[in-house]
Amino acid sequence: MEVCSASSNVTLREFGCEQSLLSRPDGSSSFMQGDTSVLAGVYGPAEVKVSKEIYDRATLEVVIQPKVGLPSVKERALEQCIRETCEASLLSSLHPRSSLTLILQVLHDDGSLLSCFLNAACMALMDAGLPMSCLFCGVTCAIDTEGQIITDPTAAQEKESRALMTFAIDSTEHRVMMSSTKGSVSVHELQECIAVSQKASEKIFQFYRDSVRRRYSKTL
Amino acid sequence: MRDTPLSNCERDFLLKAIGEKKRLDGRQTYDYRNIKIKFGTDYGCCFVDLGKTRVMAQVSCELVAPKDNRPNEGIMFFNIELSPMASPAFELGRQSELTVKLNRQLERCLRNSKCIDTESLCVVSGEKVWQIRVDVHMLNHDGNLMDAASIAAITALCHFRRPDIGIQGDEVTVYSPEERDPIPLSIYHMPICVSFSFFQEGTYLLVDPCEREERVMDGLLMIAMNKHREICSIQSSGGIMLLREQVLRCSKIASVKVSEITELITKALENDKKVRKEGGRCGFAESMPRERITALKMDETPVEMTDVTERASDIVQKVKAPPATVPSPVLPAPGMGQVGEGLQNAWGLEDEEDEEEEQEDVATMEEKRYKKGGTGDVVVISDSEEEEVVILNPETKDS
């Protein structure tokens, strides 16, 4: 069993977020983690095609648009991860026979892309005012060749890492909603990364609260 | 998802206002909306805001074999993506009329006008040339997508740098940006599209229509020009009939607008070049406005890791071993295997059906046991006289 040392200088990169920046979508947000930037737009609840409607819940559709080229299998896999997370936190039974569409556009990829997608998605769903049972955030952990844990890795750090893990953490109980891993890790390393992600998620949720507080500071 | 239809009173209001030379956002007839140009972190990425219409363009390059009929010219590939984010009417995957129209117009504007020197993109004649790919993504549709797309595309092409190439005899080496500075493309001129919308059968004209105005317009005239007053392409759609004077007047207006826009583009490119030279950070993250109430930035924060290792060890030790499962398949006798018997049925069927199925299962299992024990005789499985089920054993033939 490998024990990887959690060094004391694990950091999250500079965060930035802007909400309601597009006029057409019902909710939109752009999320930046260092240089990685993502734009999210939400439409809903809106009319749904009869072939896709569900009688007691809203139908959630997630679309990821890469910067260059047409979407491929990689984007479909990421869409699946994000859709599962969103469906777990959205109260979709409040809008039966409706459609919710979440569109994510890559603006620049410098590592931790899936967690950036998750964060942008949550902020966009908040901006659209869709009812959710909990907020969620994404944290990416990488284990480099020496066994150190790095959170929020850049693209260069991701390339040299032995394993890469992304976790979606919920805001109420800080439990793992979704996990996506690449590379081999021991059980102990996995649990350590989950614990680190839970600690990091507290910072991200505080950032959400600060953003929303700032946004409504003039009206409330 | 369908777009909300335009109501009749909105339509009447717009047409009446246009008749009185008034526009919804207070602009004059020939005024453009505010154009903002920002660049991304890597070369060839450009964001254009035309009022509320937002567009992103990305240029990338790849070494490919050239076309057969043009062995020493590079290839330009344009792709406009109407992202579903831009408007609820845009659906993913469907090639709508608008997609085709925009793509075709951008190709005519940039490829047929020969604004890029394609011969300089040739590496080895007949074997390897650069393929320059321009992807334009629509992020928000508030009217006049074509103009925004053409500004974004030409700005991204001017901003783009391709990797340097070294040719020694037959070998071609592509240097990475760290080894040698990348080279810009050679661009002769910058064609920019200007759109004119016509109302009341050509009586009234508006430059740079917004989304509401586009919905009520009769027809659209798109003129692509460069700052040297050369017309690169003209396209009129909607079936409106225009007089010669009208078209000439539009081209004069277009030349004024194009020179203003070209100046804006060159200034933005110079600014970006200066920032990059000084080593400053550039990109979408940097250009995010900070003074807005809807935007927030947080600096780099450390994550506390004090008791992480202990927590993890706790969890790993406390976890129960997974329940012992019956290894499958079970082999009661040589030549026979059972799968699934003895475990709980997890299919969630009702009890009656369960029993029937179990009985049937037991019955067929017994038959199969009998059959396997036999020497390859023909065995009748069901009692019914209508069916005759014959089982072929792999060793013996049944004739």
XYZ file of C-alpha atoms in Angstrom:
619
model
C 0.000 0.000 0.000
C 1.564 3.233 -1.079
C 1.242 6.163 1.248
C 1.479 9.386 -0.605
C 2.446 12.417 1.391
C 0.081 15.334 1.334
C 2.379 18.290 1.204
C 1.438 21.471 2.944
C 1.510 23.685 -0.144
C -1.420 22.283 -2.069
C -3.257 25.202 -3.620
C -6.201 26.046 -5.801
C -5.468 28.383 -8.703
C -6.938 31.829 -9.065
C -10.719 31.604 -9.488
C -12.955 33.950 -11.434
C -16.630 33.859 -12.244
C -19.076 36.070 -14.077
C -22.820 35.447 -14.170
C -25.542 36.601 -16.560
C -23.103 37.588 -19.247
C -25.192 36.367 -22.201
C -28.568 37.910 -22.967
C -30.360 35.008 -24.714
C -29.906 32.027 -22.358
C -32.022 31.923 -19.199
C -28.886 31.500 -17.124
C -25.250 31.868 -18.097
C -21.912 31.939 -16.385
C -18.252 31.899 -17.212
C -15.857 30.177 -14.845
C -12.092 30.536 -14.813
C -9.575 28.425 -12.909
C -6.194 29.952 -13.641
C -6.107 30.005 -17.450
C -8.755 27.319 -17.958
C -11.969 29.127 -18.910
C -15.390 27.736 -19.689
C -18.673 29.381 -20.691
C -21.983 27.796 -19.646
C -25.507 28.599 -20.808
C -28.788 27.157 -19.515
C -32.171 27.177 -21.183
C -35.137 25.950 -19.252
C -37.693 24.895 -18.303
C -38.780 24.964 -21.931
C -40.753 22.936 -24.406
C -39.537 19.372 -24.925
C -39.822 17.129 -27.968
C -42.423 14.412 -27.526
C -39.824 11.730 -28.209
C -37.685 12.922 -25.320
C -40.296 13.859 -22.752
C -40.521 12.163 -19.366
C -43.959 12.226 -17.781
C -42.958 13.147 -14.241
C -39.580 14.870 -14.552
C -37.712 17.415 -16.607
C -35.412 16.100 -19.334
C -31.871 17.382 -18.864
C -29.621 17.608 -21.882
C -25.949 18.536 -21.635
C -23.979 19.663 -24.692
C -20.220 20.266 -24.689
C -18.718 22.232 -27.558
C -14.965 21.882 -28.023
C -12.971 24.784 -29.364
C -11.669 23.115 -32.519
C -13.467 20.510 -34.569
C -16.682 18.640 -34.046
C -17.652 16.990 -30.758
C -16.343 13.451 -30.447
C -16.564 10.529 -28.029
C -14.479 12.333 -25.436
C -17.039 15.113 -25.204
C -19.866 12.592 -24.948
C -18.180 10.921 -21.979
C -17.769 14.250 -20.191
C -21.396 15.129 -20.977
C -22.493 11.906 -19.315
C -20.546 12.677 -16.115
C -21.946 16.187 -15.912
C -25.497 15.123 -16.669
C -25.473 12.520 -13.899
C -24.251 15.099 -11.399
C -26.789 17.714 -12.424
C -29.678 15.272 -12.392
C -28.761 14.242 -8.853
C -28.921 17.796 -7.593
C -31.744 19.329 -9.675
C -35.312 18.994 -8.423
C -36.478 17.920 -11.841
C -39.827 16.586 -10.635
C -40.966 20.175 -10.187
C -41.012 20.616 -13.971
C -42.502 17.524 -15.613
C -42.592 17.311 -19.389
C -40.102 20.144 -19.782
C -36.597 20.327 -21.085
C -33.529 21.766 -19.422
C -30.587 22.314 -21.722
C -27.090 23.024 -20.452
C -24.508 24.063 -23.026
C -20.822 24.280 -22.153
C -18.230 25.904 -24.393
C -14.480 25.455 -23.902
C -12.761 28.833 -24.099
C -9.295 27.687 -23.052
C -8.086 24.379 -21.663
C -5.158 24.554 -19.271
C -5.934 21.514 -17.115
C -8.763 20.589 -14.680
C -11.308 20.915 -17.457
C -13.997 18.624 -16.021
C -14.023 20.371 -12.657
C -14.218 23.738 -14.423
C -17.229 22.431 -16.387
C -18.920 21.324 -13.157
C -18.342 24.653 -11.440
C -19.549 26.649 -14.435
C -22.599 24.383 -14.730
C -23.559 24.913 -11.093
C -23.209 28.685 -11.345
C -25.245 28.774 -14.555
C -28.015 26.658 -13.022
C -28.030 29.034 -10.043
C -28.188 32.010 -12.381
C -31.138 30.490 -14.217
C -32.960 30.067 -10.930
C -33.578 26.350 -11.353
C -34.547 24.601 -8.117
C -31.759 22.432 -6.753
C -31.545 20.298 -3.631
C -27.849 21.044 -3.204
C -25.047 22.864 -4.975
C -22.127 20.943 -6.370
C -18.555 21.715 -7.254
C -15.798 19.916 -9.086
C -12.266 19.346 -7.800
C -9.459 17.727 -9.766
C -6.568 15.968 -8.025
C -3.446 14.668 -9.678
C -0.816 12.375 -8.204
C 2.581 13.098 -9.668
C 5.437 10.663 -10.169
C 6.794 11.259 -6.658
C 3.487 10.516 -4.978
C 2.542 14.092 -4.096
C -1.076 15.186 -4.383
C -1.669 18.273 -6.514
C -5.089 19.915 -6.595
C -6.307 21.875 -9.610
C -3.407 20.833 -11.861
C -2.392 22.755 -14.967
C -2.125 21.002 -18.313
C 1.627 20.532 -17.876
C 1.139 19.006 -14.422
C -1.618 16.731 -15.735
C 0.630 15.377 -18.452
C 3.342 14.386 -16.007
C 1.012 12.924 -13.407
C 0.646 9.254 -12.645
C -3.068 9.485 -11.978
C -5.774 12.087 -12.453
C -9.037 12.170 -10.499
C -12.025 14.486 -10.644
C -14.690 14.466 -7.942
C -18.015 16.261 -7.786
C -18.768 17.179 -4.173
C -22.169 18.304 -2.912
C -22.625 21.282 -0.658
C -24.851 19.880 2.086
C -22.883 16.898 3.336
C -19.646 17.202 1.338
C -20.055 13.743 -0.118
C -18.865 12.521 -3.473
C -21.546 12.746 -6.192
C -19.464 11.717 -9.167
C -15.927 10.547 -9.686
C -13.907 10.195 -12.841
C -10.410 8.769 -12.610
C -7.586 8.083 -14.991
C -4.464 6.115 -14.128
C -3.871 3.710 -11.269
C -4.184 4.621 -7.600
C -4.165 2.613 -4.403
C -7.207 2.588 -2.131
C -5.425 4.733 0.452
C -4.412 7.312 -2.153
C -7.982 7.459 -3.409
C -9.338 8.134 0.066
C -6.693 10.783 0.638
C -7.625 12.522 -2.592
C -11.295 12.422 -1.644
C -10.484 13.995 1.723
C -8.390 16.686 0.020
C -11.188 17.374 -2.463
C -13.681 17.752 0.359
C -11.418 20.298 2.021
C -10.950 22.153 -1.257
C -14.679 22.129 -1.966
C -15.266 24.216 1.140
C -13.219 26.990 -0.434
C -15.184 26.730 -3.685
C -18.548 26.850 -1.942
C -17.390 29.914 -0.031
C -16.548 31.453 -3.402
C -20.057 30.676 -4.670
C -21.545 32.327 -1.595
C -19.362 35.390 -1.996
C -20.262 35.717 -5.681
C -23.980 35.509 -5.038
C -23.761 37.824 -2.043
C -21.911 40.397 -4.145
C -24.424 40.032 -6.941
C -27.437 40.722 -4.781
C -25.732 43.269 -2.526
C -27.504 46.165 -4.201
C -30.967 44.627 -4.223
C -31.150 42.966 -0.836
C -36.498 23.931 -28.082
C -38.298 26.501 -30.118
C -37.816 30.224 -30.145
C -40.691 32.370 -28.888
C -42.589 33.675 -31.942
C -42.759 37.396 -32.585
C -46.109 38.848 -31.624
C -48.086 40.995 -34.028
C -48.010 44.064 -31.828
C -44.221 43.847 -31.551
C -43.966 43.611 -35.322
C -46.284 46.567 -35.889
C -44.449 48.637 -33.294
C -41.064 47.948 -34.869
C -42.229 48.737 -38.388
C -43.915 51.935 -37.277
C -40.829 53.038 -35.368
C -38.621 52.332 -38.373
C -41.017 54.357 -40.497
C -40.396 57.268 -38.149
C -36.596 56.700 -38.346
C -36.379 55.476 -34.746
C -34.598 52.340 -33.559
C -35.226 50.260 -30.443
C -31.853 50.973 -28.871
C -31.739 54.648 -29.848
C -29.145 54.300 -32.632
C -29.205 56.294 -35.863
C -29.897 54.572 -39.183
C -26.251 54.107 -40.118
C -24.830 53.441 -36.646
C -23.055 50.288 -35.629
C -23.286 48.906 -32.116
C -20.260 48.928 -29.826
C -17.600 46.518 -31.045
C -15.208 45.006 -28.495
C -12.371 42.718 -29.541
C -10.518 40.570 -27.022
C -7.953 37.847 -27.485
C -7.462 34.490 -25.832
C -4.346 33.061 -24.260
C -3.089 31.160 -27.271
C -2.500 32.635 -30.702
C -5.449 32.596 -33.048
C -8.204 32.879 -30.461
C -10.382 35.952 -30.615
C -13.648 37.101 -28.970
C -15.814 39.735 -30.659
C -18.745 41.512 -29.013
C -21.037 43.376 -31.392
C -23.437 44.925 -28.896
C -24.847 41.849 -27.203
C -23.969 39.468 -30.041
C -20.940 37.456 -28.952
C -18.776 35.343 -31.183
C -15.549 33.386 -30.666
C -13.120 32.358 -33.392
C -10.221 29.915 -33.121
C -7.625 29.261 -35.790
C -5.587 26.056 -35.840
C -3.234 24.495 -38.331
C -2.251 21.023 -39.419
C 0.087 19.509 -42.002
C -1.834 17.602 -44.678
C -1.470 16.486 -48.252
C -2.568 19.177 -50.737
C -5.445 18.984 -53.178
C -4.586 17.252 -56.447
C -5.409 20.167 -58.703
C -3.447 22.636 -56.563
C -0.297 20.912 -55.365
C 1.555 23.964 -54.121
C -1.181 25.829 -52.309
C -2.292 25.510 -48.709
C -5.868 24.721 -47.724
C -8.253 27.015 -45.823
C -11.173 25.448 -44.016
C -13.973 27.468 -42.456
C -16.556 26.207 -40.027
C -19.272 28.296 -38.393
C -20.947 26.579 -35.444
C -24.344 27.855 -34.427
C -24.072 26.753 -30.823
C -27.381 26.028 -29.075
C -26.151 28.515 -26.465
C -26.618 31.398 -28.873
C -30.335 30.995 -29.353
C -33.016 28.477 -28.389
C -33.831 28.138 -32.077
C -30.405 26.661 -32.906
C -30.446 22.904 -32.591
C -27.368 20.781 -32.400
C -26.501 18.681 -35.383
C -29.085 20.026 -37.758
C -27.714 21.839 -40.779
C -30.199 24.657 -40.887
C -30.501 27.109 -43.738
C -28.860 29.802 -41.691
C -25.775 27.642 -41.056
C -25.336 26.995 -44.737
C -25.862 30.652 -45.610
C -23.354 31.918 -43.063
C -20.749 29.312 -43.978
C -21.066 30.044 -47.656
C -20.840 33.792 -47.152
C -17.753 33.487 -44.948
C -16.075 31.265 -47.511
C -16.790 33.708 -50.307
C -15.644 36.603 -48.207
C -12.336 35.087 -47.100
C -11.382 32.321 -49.494
C -12.533 33.624 -52.853
C -11.162 37.082 -52.163
C -7.693 35.544 -51.745
C -6.939 37.601 -48.679
C -4.473 34.963 -47.396
C -1.429 33.981 -49.418
C -2.009 30.242 -49.760
C 1.215 29.630 -51.661
C 3.228 30.617 -48.620
C 1.508 27.764 -46.772
C 3.186 25.185 -48.968
C 5.919 23.134 -47.298
C 6.768 20.386 -49.793
C 5.040 20.858 -53.124
C 2.618 18.038 -53.816
C 3.173 16.353 -50.454
C 2.783 18.554 -47.404
C 0.972 21.836 -47.037
C -0.533 23.666 -44.077
C -4.271 23.376 -43.604
C -5.542 26.414 -41.749
C -8.812 25.726 -39.977
C -11.008 28.561 -38.703
C -13.756 27.592 -36.249
C -16.255 30.322 -35.421
C -18.604 29.674 -32.494
C -21.697 31.787 -31.933
C -22.111 32.408 -28.220
C -25.035 34.845 -28.139
C -27.369 35.770 -30.996
C -28.589 39.346 -30.855
C -28.632 39.982 -34.579
C -26.095 40.420 -37.338
C -24.178 37.184 -36.843
C -22.472 37.517 -40.217
C -20.670 40.760 -39.460
C -19.500 39.553 -36.073
C -18.331 36.261 -37.594
C -16.369 37.955 -40.365
C -14.678 40.371 -37.934
C -13.808 37.505 -35.590
C -12.496 35.304 -38.399
C -10.222 37.873 -40.001
C -8.944 39.118 -36.625
C -8.180 35.585 -35.499
C -6.329 34.946 -38.769
C -4.259 38.097 -38.288
C -3.539 37.086 -34.681
C -2.577 33.494 -35.484
C 1.011 32.241 -35.577
C 1.918 28.964 -37.222
C 4.875 26.811 -36.131
C 8.194 27.372 -37.875
C 9.425 24.760 -40.352
C 12.926 23.639 -41.243
C 13.577 21.734 -44.468
C 16.833 19.834 -44.913
C 16.803 17.835 -48.124
C 13.895 15.443 -47.711
C 13.402 15.934 -43.983
C 10.900 18.406 -42.660
C 11.162 19.460 -38.990
C 8.322 21.257 -37.275
C 9.684 23.366 -34.432
C 7.608 23.800 -31.287
C 6.845 27.347 -30.082
C 9.499 26.981 -27.381
C 12.255 26.151 -29.862
C 11.572 28.796 -32.473
C 9.135 31.692 -32.534
C 6.024 30.924 -34.567
C 5.410 32.896 -37.766
C 2.306 34.943 -38.598
C 0.294 34.221 -41.759
C 0.791 36.511 -44.729
C -2.454 38.414 -45.185
C -2.911 40.755 -48.128
C -6.044 42.571 -47.048
C -8.831 42.310 -44.472
C -12.303 41.829 -45.974
C -15.102 42.728 -43.587
C -18.799 42.081 -44.066
C -21.341 44.862 -43.541
C -25.043 44.021 -43.407
C -27.921 46.242 -44.477
C -31.491 45.315 -43.710
C -34.432 46.612 -45.755
C -37.993 47.268 -44.610
C -41.282 48.155 -46.317
C -40.146 46.839 -49.704
C -36.858 48.684 -49.828
C -38.058 52.050 -48.578
C -36.185 52.030 -45.301
C -32.665 50.868 -44.652
C -30.907 49.977 -41.395
C -27.266 49.112 -40.853
C -26.354 46.365 -38.334
C -29.837 45.086 -37.478
C -30.407 43.705 -33.996
C -32.321 40.482 -33.471
C -35.781 42.044 -33.324
C -35.127 44.111 -36.425
C -33.882 41.013 -38.257
C -37.141 39.261 -37.565
C -39.263 41.926 -39.223
C -36.962 42.781 -42.126
C -37.907 42.122 -45.735
C -34.448 41.439 -47.051
C -30.751 41.632 -46.291
C -27.852 42.956 -48.335
C -24.359 41.863 -47.284
C -21.366 43.662 -48.739
C -17.858 42.426 -47.979
C -15.235 45.099 -48.536
C -11.709 45.901 -47.467
C -10.239 49.223 -46.465
C -8.857 49.816 -49.986
C -12.479 50.210 -51.137
C -12.450 46.906 -53.041
C -15.662 44.947 -52.922
C -14.949 41.288 -52.157
C -18.492 39.953 -52.296
C -22.091 41.153 -52.426
C -25.065 39.030 -51.528
C -28.695 40.041 -51.472
C -31.277 37.731 -49.932
C -34.944 37.921 -49.147
C -36.121 38.681 -52.629
C -36.142 42.470 -52.312
C -35.688 44.498 -55.449
C -33.154 47.274 -55.091
C -32.415 50.233 -57.339
C -28.912 50.872 -58.597
C -28.626 54.042 -56.539
C -29.528 52.160 -53.395
C -26.798 49.585 -53.935
C -24.217 52.277 -54.681
C -25.246 54.213 -51.611
C -24.910 51.081 -49.506
C -21.428 50.430 -50.837
C -20.396 53.985 -49.917
C -21.704 53.515 -46.379
C -19.952 50.153 -46.219
C -16.579 51.646 -47.157
C -16.838 54.169 -44.312
C -17.815 51.492 -41.807
C -15.147 49.075 -42.985
C -12.362 51.601 -42.547
C -13.551 52.331 -39.001
C -13.734 48.635 -38.143
C -10.339 47.902 -39.708
C -8.802 50.642 -37.575
C -10.372 49.106 -34.477
C -8.966 45.683 -35.375
C -5.440 46.953 -35.985
C -5.490 48.849 -32.696
C -6.649 45.762 -30.802
C -3.952 43.623 -32.468
C -1.269 46.159 -31.581
C -2.425 46.350 -27.978
C -2.310 42.619 -27.642
C 1.137 42.463 -29.225
C 2.410 45.053 -26.755
C 0.993 43.194 -23.757
C 2.499 39.920 -24.886
C 5.883 41.491 -25.516
C 5.955 42.958 -22.025
C 5.191 39.498 -20.698
C 1.832 40.443 -19.242
C -0.886 37.860 -18.854
C -3.429 37.778 -21.598
C -6.495 35.774 -22.257
C -10.147 35.517 -21.444
C -9.444 35.248 -17.733
C -7.504 38.485 -17.716
C -10.032 40.410 -19.758
C -12.864 39.614 -17.367
C -14.281 42.879 -16.061
C -13.701 43.167 -12.342
C -15.759 46.184 -11.460
C -19.018 44.504 -12.361
C -21.297 43.279 -9.629
C -21.886 39.995 -11.435
C -18.187 39.130 -11.555
C -15.890 38.028 -8.754
C -12.281 36.940 -8.629
C -10.547 35.010 -5.887
C -6.785 34.727 -5.537
C -4.793 31.538 -5.256
C -5.710 29.840 -1.987
C -4.021 27.027 -0.152
C -5.984 23.981 0.864
C -5.622 22.726 4.433
C -4.274 19.253 4.481
C -3.590 18.757 8.167
C -5.551 15.653 9.000
C -6.014 14.246 5.555
C -3.757 11.243 5.932
C -5.333 10.225 9.230
C -8.847 10.500 7.848
C -7.955 8.444 4.844
C -6.308 5.710 6.928
C -9.361 5.627 9.203
C -11.714 5.133 6.298
C -9.591 2.468 4.697
C -9.360 0.461 7.916
C -13.023 0.766 8.775
C -14.305 -0.385 5.449
C -15.938 -3.800 5.481
C -14.786 -6.541 3.240
C -17.131 -7.013 0.275
C -19.776 -9.790 0.814
C -18.697 -13.217 -0.298
C -20.424 -14.130 -3.518
C -20.957 -17.557 -4.909
C -18.338 -18.000 -7.586
C -20.017 -18.604 -10.885
C -20.342 -20.859 -12.744
C -20.732 -23.759 -10.265
C -19.738 -27.206 -11.553
C -21.694 -29.984 -9.780
C -20.559 -32.657 -12.210
C -18.136 -32.801 -15.098
C -19.693 -31.551 -18.317
C -22.391 -29.550 -16.589
C -22.529 -26.029 -15.235
C -25.030 -24.059 -13.198
C -25.210 -20.321 -13.047
C -27.309 -18.365 -10.637
C -28.981 -21.051 -8.618
C -29.036 -20.499 -4.899
C -28.862 -16.705 -5.102
C -31.718 -14.302 -4.503
C -33.679 -13.330 -7.559
C -33.005 -9.620 -8.032
C -35.325 -9.038 -10.957
C -38.178 -7.738 -8.809
C -40.910 -9.731 -10.509
C -44.118 -10.631 -8.687
C -44.287 -13.771 -6.622
C -46.592 -15.790 -8.864
C -44.487 -15.309 -11.908
C -41.501 -16.105 -9.763
C -42.821 -19.468 -8.809
C -43.826 -20.367 -12.318
C -40.468 -19.393 -13.602
C -38.726 -21.323 -10.934
C -40.715 -24.378 -11.762
C -39.952 -24.008 -15.411
C -36.331 -23.416 -14.648
C -36.186 -26.540 -12.547
C -37.940 -28.499 -15.234
C -35.639 -27.374 -18.007
C -32.637 -27.909 -15.805
C -33.648 -31.491 -15.211
C -34.168 -32.045 -18.880
C -30.831 -30.568 -19.640
C -29.188 -32.773 -17.042
C -30.816 -35.774 -18.609
C -29.759 -34.620 -22.016
C -26.181 -34.041 -21.105
C -25.987 -37.407 -19.457
C -27.234 -39.080 -22.641
C -25.139 -40.206 -25.564
C -26.354 -37.640 -28.047
C -29.849 -39.022 -28.661
C -32.550 -36.737 -29.865
C -34.293 -35.442 -26.721
C -37.755 -33.909 -26.659
C -37.774 -30.933 -24.272
C -41.403 -29.881 -24.270
C -44.457 -32.061 -23.898
C -46.417 -30.412 -26.620
C -47.154 -32.504 -29.629
C -47.001 -29.604 -32.027
C -43.404 -28.716 -31.475
C -40.508 -30.882 -32.055
C -37.425 -29.460 -30.498
C -34.251 -31.110 -31.599
C -30.927 -30.535 -29.885
C -27.747 -31.042 -31.789
C -24.694 -32.087 -29.855
C -21.412 -30.777 -31.111
C -19.833 -34.230 -31.413
C -22.548 -36.134 -33.215
C -24.396 -35.145 -36.333
C -28.129 -35.367 -36.524
C -29.333 -36.445 -39.865
